[in-house]
mmCIF file of C-alpha atoms in Angstrom:
data_model
loop_
_atom_site.group_PDB
_atom_site.id
_atom_site.type_symbol
_atom_site.label_atom_id
_atom_site.label_comp_id
_atom_site.label_asym_id
_atom_site.label_seq_id
_atom_site.Cartn_x
_atom_site.Cartn_y
_atom_site.Cartn_z
ATOM 1 C CA MET A 522 106.056 112.450 128.827
ATOM 2 C CA ARG A 523 102.709 112.844 126.932
ATOM 3 C CA MET A 524 99.642 110.480 127.744
ATOM 4 C CA ILE A 525 97.353 108.922 125.132
ATOM 5 C CA PRO A 526 93.689 109.302 126.012
ATOM 6 C CA ALA A 527 92.007 105.997 126.530
ATOM 7 C CA ALA A 528 89.484 106.790 123.978
ATOM 8 C CA MET A 529 92.139 107.116 121.158
ATOM 9 C CA LEU A 530 93.972 103.793 122.360
ATOM 10 C CA ALA A 531 90.310 102.010 122.358
ATOM 11 C CA PHE A 532 90.284 103.106 118.980
ATOM 12 C CA ALA A 533 93.811 102.309 117.439
ATOM 13 C CA LEU A 534 94.570 98.773 119.383
ATOM 14 C CA PRO A 535 91.880 97.102 116.827
ATOM 15 C CA LEU A 536 93.767 98.465 114.126
ATOM 16 C CA LEU A 537 97.200 97.239 115.159
ATOM 17 C CA ALA A 538 95.857 93.948 115.748
ATOM 18 C CA VAL A 539 94.959 93.442 111.830
ATOM 19 C CA PRO A 540 98.071 91.491 110.317
ATOM 20 C CA ALA A 541 100.097 93.621 108.006
ATOM 21 C CA ALA A 542 99.231 91.631 104.934
ATOM 22 C CA ALA A 543 95.533 92.075 105.353
ATOM 23 C CA GLN A 544 95.990 95.966 105.516
ATOM 24 C CA GLU A 545 97.714 96.115 102.344
ATOM 25 C CA ALA A 546 95.312 94.004 100.454
ATOM 26 C CA ALA A 547 93.164 95.745 97.993
ATOM 27 C CA PRO A 548 89.202 95.439 98.793
ATOM 28 C CA LYS A 549 87.906 93.240 95.981
ATOM 29 C CA SER A 550 84.998 94.441 93.643
ATOM 30 C CA LEU A 551 81.787 93.599 94.465
ATOM 31 C CA GLY A 552 80.292 94.818 91.175
ATOM 32 C CA LEU A 553 81.236 96.711 88.033
ATOM 33 C CA LYS A 554 80.046 100.222 87.608
ATOM 34 C CA LEU A 555 79.797 101.334 84.051
ATOM 35 C CA ASP A 556 79.176 105.105 83.571
ATOM 36 C CA GLY A 557 80.386 108.294 81.800
ATOM 37 C CA LYS A 558 79.044 109.162 78.324
ATOM 38 C CA VAL A 559 76.608 106.262 78.020
ATOM 39 C CA LYS A 560 72.641 106.275 77.835
ATOM 40 C CA THR A 561 72.129 104.074 81.055
ATOM 41 C CA PRO A 562 74.790 104.135 83.820
ATOM 42 C CA THR A 563 74.596 100.683 85.261
ATOM 43 C CA THR A 564 76.443 98.906 88.336
ATOM 44 C CA TYR A 565 76.594 95.090 87.450
ATOM 45 C CA THR A 566 77.066 92.376 90.161
ATOM 46 C CA VAL A 567 78.902 89.198 89.188
ATOM 47 C CA ALA A 568 75.693 87.166 89.211
ATOM 48 C CA GLN A 569 74.281 89.892 86.325
ATOM 49 C CA LEU A 570 77.561 89.268 84.516
ATOM 50 C CA ARG A 571 77.434 85.479 84.638
ATOM 51 C CA ALA A 572 73.672 85.622 83.379
ATOM 52 C CA MET A 573 74.949 87.427 80.173
ATOM 53 C CA PRO A 574 76.389 85.728 77.177
ATOM 54 C CA ALA A 575 79.679 84.516 77.871
ATOM 55 C CA THR A 576 82.676 84.410 75.964
ATOM 56 C CA SER A 577 86.278 82.781 76.567
ATOM 57 C CA VAL A 578 89.857 84.252 75.645
ATOM 58 C CA THR A 579 93.094 82.183 76.078
ATOM 59 C CA VAL A 580 96.018 84.319 76.592
ATOM 60 C CA SER A 581 99.698 84.146 77.388
ATOM 61 C CA PHE A 582 101.738 87.202 78.519
ATOM 62 C CA GLN A 583 105.576 87.879 78.723
ATOM 63 C CA GLY A 584 106.910 87.881 82.340
ATOM 64 C CA HIS A 585 103.340 87.231 83.762
ATOM 65 C CA GLU A 586 102.844 83.513 83.551
ATOM 66 C CA ASP A 587 100.178 83.963 86.476
ATOM 67 C CA ALA A 588 97.838 85.873 84.112
ATOM 68 C CA GLY A 589 98.012 83.517 81.355
ATOM 69 C CA GLY A 590 95.355 80.900 80.891
ATOM 70 C CA THR A 591 91.853 80.705 79.851
ATOM 71 C CA TRP A 592 89.475 83.468 80.918
ATOM 72 C CA LYS A 593 85.613 83.330 80.660
ATOM 73 C CA GLY A 594 83.599 86.412 81.053
ATOM 74 C CA VAL A 595 81.980 88.963 79.189
ATOM 75 C CA ALA A 596 82.971 90.910 76.139
ATOM 76 C CA LEU A 597 83.638 94.516 76.747
ATOM 77 C CA ALA A 598 81.943 95.564 73.715
ATOM 78 C CA ALA A 599 78.749 93.635 74.516
ATOM 79 C CA LEU A 600 78.717 95.575 77.850
ATOM 80 C CA VAL A 601 79.198 99.106 76.236
ATOM 81 C CA GLU A 602 76.598 98.127 73.442
ATOM 82 C CA LYS A 603 74.017 97.303 76.288
ATOM 83 C CA VAL A 604 74.011 100.693 77.864
ATOM 84 C CA GLY A 605 74.476 102.549 74.624
ATOM 85 C CA THR A 606 76.910 105.569 74.261
ATOM 86 C CA VAL A 607 76.092 109.192 74.028
ATOM 87 C CA GLU A 608 77.189 110.235 70.618
ATOM 88 C CA GLU A 609 78.341 113.688 69.582
ATOM 89 C CA LYS A 610 77.608 114.669 65.986
ATOM 90 C CA GLY A 611 80.268 114.447 63.425
ATOM 91 C CA HIS A 612 82.031 112.072 61.107
ATOM 92 C CA GLY A 613 83.749 109.343 63.329
ATOM 93 C CA ALA A 614 82.412 110.872 66.541
ATOM 94 C CA PHE A 615 82.036 106.887 67.872
ATOM 95 C CA LEU A 616 85.633 106.170 67.457
ATOM 96 C CA GLN A 617 86.420 109.399 69.682
ATOM 97 C CA HIS A 618 85.347 107.446 72.708
ATOM 98 C CA VAL A 619 87.894 105.746 75.207
ATOM 99 C CA ILE A 620 86.804 103.245 78.062
ATOM 100 C CA MET A 621 88.938 103.857 81.183
ATOM 101 C CA ALA A 622 89.054 100.729 83.052
ATOM 102 C CA ARG A 623 89.827 101.203 86.961
ATOM 103 C CA GLY A 624 90.601 98.600 89.799
ATOM 104 C CA THR A 625 90.010 99.195 93.395
ATOM 105 C CA ASP A 626 93.845 100.238 94.030
ATOM 106 C CA GLY A 627 93.268 103.060 91.444
ATOM 107 C CA TYR A 628 95.608 101.378 88.663
ATOM 108 C CA ALA A 629 93.576 102.544 85.374
ATOM 109 C CA VAL A 630 94.043 101.857 81.568
ATOM 110 C CA GLY A 631 92.356 103.252 78.455
ATOM 111 C CA ILE A 632 90.758 101.029 75.711
ATOM 112 C CA ALA A 633 89.958 102.796 72.479
ATOM 113 C CA MET A 634 86.523 102.041 71.024
ATOM 114 C CA GLY A 635 87.887 101.206 67.824
ATOM 115 C CA GLU A 636 89.885 98.366 69.522
ATOM 116 C CA ILE A 637 86.729 96.594 70.464
ATOM 117 C CA ASP A 638 84.294 97.426 67.888
ATOM 118 C CA PRO A 639 83.812 94.401 65.570
ATOM 119 C CA LYS A 640 83.751 96.610 62.502
ATOM 120 C CA PHE A 641 87.175 97.771 63.233
ATOM 121 C CA GLU A 642 89.906 95.808 64.998
ATOM 122 C CA GLY A 643 87.256 93.776 67.087
ATOM 123 C CA LYS A 644 89.679 92.810 69.906
ATOM 124 C CA ALA A 645 88.185 90.280 72.350
ATOM 125 C CA VAL A 646 88.637 92.341 75.559
ATOM 126 C CA THR A 647 86.894 90.710 78.255
ATOM 127 C CA VAL A 648 85.686 91.533 81.870
ATOM 128 C CA ALA A 649 86.584 88.170 83.245
ATOM 129 C CA TYR A 650 84.891 86.264 86.390
ATOM 130 C CA GLU A 651 86.491 82.910 86.151
ATOM 131 C CA LYS A 652 89.907 81.489 84.950
ATOM 132 C CA ASP A 653 90.797 77.992 83.895
ATOM 133 C CA GLY A 654 87.251 77.013 85.009
ATOM 134 C CA LYS A 655 87.554 78.446 88.561
ATOM 135 C CA PRO A 656 85.617 81.470 89.926
ATOM 136 C CA LEU A 657 87.921 84.638 90.686
ATOM 137 C CA ASP A 658 87.727 86.523 93.837
ATOM 138 C CA SER A 659 87.140 89.777 91.688
ATOM 139 C CA LEU A 660 86.649 90.915 88.288
ATOM 140 C CA ARG A 661 89.495 91.153 85.861
ATOM 141 C CA LEU A 662 90.098 93.166 82.431
ATOM 142 C CA ILE A 663 91.651 90.859 80.151
ATOM 143 C CA VAL A 664 93.226 92.593 77.096
ATOM 144 C CA PRO A 665 94.636 89.600 74.325
ATOM 145 C CA ASN A 666 97.867 90.636 72.427
ATOM 146 C CA ASP A 667 99.093 92.814 75.045
ATOM 147 C CA ALA A 668 102.445 91.343 75.215
ATOM 148 C CA HIS A 669 103.190 91.994 79.077
ATOM 149 C CA ALA A 670 99.447 92.176 80.639
ATOM 150 C CA GLY A 671 99.911 96.129 81.262
ATOM 151 C CA ARG A 672 96.159 96.568 80.794
ATOM 152 C CA SER A 673 95.113 93.356 82.684
ATOM 153 C CA VAL A 674 93.221 95.195 85.438
ATOM 154 C CA ARG A 675 92.857 93.172 88.636
ATOM 155 C CA ASN A 676 89.867 94.109 91.174
ATOM 156 C CA LEU A 677 88.218 95.773 88.089
ATOM 157 C CA ALA A 678 85.549 97.921 89.582
ATOM 158 C CA GLU A 679 84.524 100.742 87.101
ATOM 159 C CA LEU A 680 84.435 101.324 83.411
ATOM 160 C CA THR A 681 84.042 105.031 82.423
ATOM 161 C CA VAL A 682 83.248 105.863 78.806
ATOM 162 C CA ASN A 683 85.011 109.134 78.011
#
């Protein structure tokens, strides 16, 4: 029978004492990193986002009643405009950008620049910090009119402009 060294046991025991639910929970986002093809890569705290002009959007999603409600936050278009995109030359180069939104659990979705630009679709995609008047534990991307909330990213941590 093989013995486990005391040093390894001392390291492993505290890990075993953590409840299984806590081990499985994804870490909460403490801020929002916005980088990629932008002029000013930035990381925003929730307090900084709350200080920006707010927008509200009311949504409902099929099969995801917990995601429905009135969400308050900052328009994704306003955040991208604030950092400025790096433009390649050519007709319609701006529309070639896609914003990848990633949660702390690795879940990622793409938002086309034309979806959020007010000169095109102007969809009210929102980086939410509040739902139904209550603060959220972490940021969440809300994409109106997505029938099944497939692009609603929980624990939103990063936006990368490609």
